[in-house]
Amino acid sequence: MTIGKNKRHDSSPTHVNGKSIFVDDRPTLQNEIYVQVVGAQCAKGKLQSIDASEALETKGVLGVLTANDFKNNIWGTIVKEQPLLCSDQILYYDEPICLVVAENESIARSAAKLIKVSIKEEEPTFDIQKAIDQKNFCYVATPFLVGDPDSQIAKATHTLKGSFYCGGQEHFYMESQACIAYPMERGQIEVHASSQHPSETQHLVASALGLNYHQVTCVVKRMGGGFGGKESQAAPVAAYAALAAQKFGRPCRIAWDKDEDMAITGKRHPFLNFYEVAFNDEGKILGAKFDLYADVGAYTDLSPSILERAMFHIDGAYYFPDIEVKGTCVKTNTHSNTAFRGFGGPQGTMTIESIIEDIAYTLKKDAFEIRKVNIYQGEDQKTPYEQKVENNQLPKLFNLIETETKYNERRNAINQFNAKRNGKVRGLSVSAVKFGIAFTAKFLNQGNALVNLHLDGTAQVSTGATEMGQGVNSKIAQIVSHALGIDYDDVIVMPTSTEKNHNTSPTAASSGSDINGAAALAACNKIKKRLSILAKKHFLGETFDDVKEIDADTEVEGYKEIIFKDGIVSDLKLKKEIKLKELIGMAYMNRVSLGDYAHFKTDGLGFDKKTGKGKAFNYFTNGVALTEVEIDEYTGELKILTSKIHMDLGRPLNPGIDKGQVTGAFIQGAGWVTTENLFYSPQGKLLSHSPTTYKIPSIQDMPRDFEVNLIENLDLTVNVYGSKAVGEPPFLLGQSVWMAAKNALAYRANKMPQITSPATNEVILMELERVKG
């Protein structure tokens, strides 16, 4: 049995010995060329001319390509509005204008500096509030409305009204955007991309080059990280390489360095959320109104879906009897913001968690008590979009975090520490997550898989999932090895390719293992059915006419009693067994198929976007995190002293990989709310565009005492082998660091702390001065 066991990541040996192949590790071919992007040097304006004469005179430069070289220059995941290369209106700094194609990277980069671009600059908009005032809207969501929140607010004993801002975040994947395009026979193009969405990459390349889909194949072996940044924005990068490959009939490579990747690509969406909340003396929330605004940047990209997921998660882990939620996407002149781990969920959840800290400050109560009063109880309470919260583990998780961390003792110790006033102040907070698992666009909740069982008892598996370090291939290998009763090392998950798995959904929304794992299991079960029928007839000593009986749709009595385990196929009723390899050989000799394809779709989803009601998610992943921090009152320096996490992941497929995901997600989430700040020049150029100017968490930012626990939950039945998704939910728990910082500030405050996110050392120091004033 491999399900529920700690099996090594399938790429861990080659990661350690340096033999893992990423896109830019592929050997350079003798006739390979390189393409370099030239970006706009203003945030808004009219493109008037491109002078490439000096670049074209450079030895080794093959050509300069512009928007006119594409058969179709417009793309967009939801709205077809974004140019691959700007031909008229420039809408953000470093927006791609043209491509320099040269014999190698060095020549291409040097020649790109010789391109002269004439632009008539216009007044840009960078501030989200200014964009709201200008009504520069590109999408307005259908509101959620339950009960009568206005009435509750009007008669409530206590109300809070205000706004909450949380900033963007750079994906900072280790492998920057990269692609190699190979021209093939009959006008075909094969692209090897660092992409979370091979099918979108395939489709955009075909559209841009004037090809049919069957003429383009996209292959993804692995990525060096993605976090959502390669869901949509890897596709135009592939189109640049493919265009040059098509034009010059030679393989073409593109591989951005970290600086240009950060400057060109979109980030997590900044949000400005307005709220009004009513509550009683106990801190019980009676009603609330939320109005969310997402800064989409220059183009729509995936923003409507990201906004809606923020709306889906504005309730956090807490029940609202009366609530209204509105949402709007606004455009500014920055790079097009895009998918990022959590996909809008963090921006929603962080708002309500901050409000709960404010409620606690107002009532002079512990915020943990406010949270316990408001969490979802049982399975009958419904979300603001009227979905039942089934398999609700939140009360159990809150009890565990309170008892196992000795919460009250910790709070008392902090009270005593802060009373000393020794130049440091500590804070403590618990935040929670109730993260919905499924694509909110219903049609994306599907996947397919191909399983080939070979004569030596080994298997190759192909799915639409893409491996970006999260371990999806390892989990799929475990599912297949468990289903077929073979060793984990006897299963290899092949590179994702659109020629084997068509119309794939992106590996996103934490659904990679769910959808593709279920499809792989279904394919295994088809093979097992044929082998089980064959085994049953063999054990009974019956003769059979290969294909006619073994592949029949009709049921054969008793075949479900056949068990596949440890390379043995056995019949528990007849007490007979045969080696799997022997049975496979028998199947082959009798012309019984040993491979199969299966399609899976998530059943039961039924959210109606027109009414804003229905079942949006297959299930919820729950978790809680306790964090204690210490702030230096003279410098604003923040240290994480303790973080204790309890997660409900159902029956984990691989506890070790899942714990790694929880750990990494928490730290990434903590970085978003503390150290990771995006700085722009007054002209709109990203200044924090490198590892030296953008501060992701380091070892010094880790909790000194860090613990991750997975609780037992055997009641979930709607997902493959009872598992729950882990990719995005624990990211939201990193918010507990920010909440603990806000709690620490409250100890020194003469007025309610109002820090924004990220709470950098500078923000904390200035807030200390404000609240003391």
Short mmCIF file of C-alpha atoms in Angstrom, two decimals, residues 2 7-13 456-460 474 477-478 480-482 486-493:
data_model
loop_
_atom_site.label_atom_id
_atom_site.label_comp_id
_atom_site.label_asym_id
_atom_site.label_seq_id
_atom_site.Cartn_x
_atom_site.Cartn_y
_atom_site.Cartn_z
CA THR A 2 1.40 3.41 -0.97
CA LYS A 7 7.13 8.50 -0.53
CA ARG A 8 9.96 10.65 -1.83
CA HIS A 9 9.26 13.35 -4.38
CA ASP A 10 9.81 11.75 -7.78
CA SER A 11 12.35 14.44 -8.76
CA SER A 12 14.23 14.62 -5.47
CA PRO A 13 17.23 12.47 -6.56
CA ASP A 456 7.28 -6.30 -17.06
CA GLY A 457 4.71 -4.97 -14.60
CA THR A 458 5.74 -1.32 -14.79
CA ALA A 459 3.50 1.58 -15.76
CA GLN A 460 3.73 4.92 -17.52
CA SER A 474 4.48 11.78 -6.89
CA ALA A 477 2.32 7.76 -9.06
CA GLN A 478 1.13 6.71 -5.60
CA VAL A 480 -1.52 4.34 -9.75
CA SER A 481 0.85 2.09 -7.82
CA HIS A 482 -1.78 1.57 -5.12
CA ILE A 486 2.75 -2.44 -7.93
CA ASP A 487 5.75 -0.71 -6.37
CA TYR A 488 5.92 3.09 -6.31
CA ASP A 489 9.21 3.04 -8.23
CA ASP A 490 7.58 0.96 -10.96
CA VAL A 491 5.41 3.94 -11.97
CA ILE A 492 6.73 6.90 -13.94
CA VAL A 493 4.62 9.95 -14.63
#
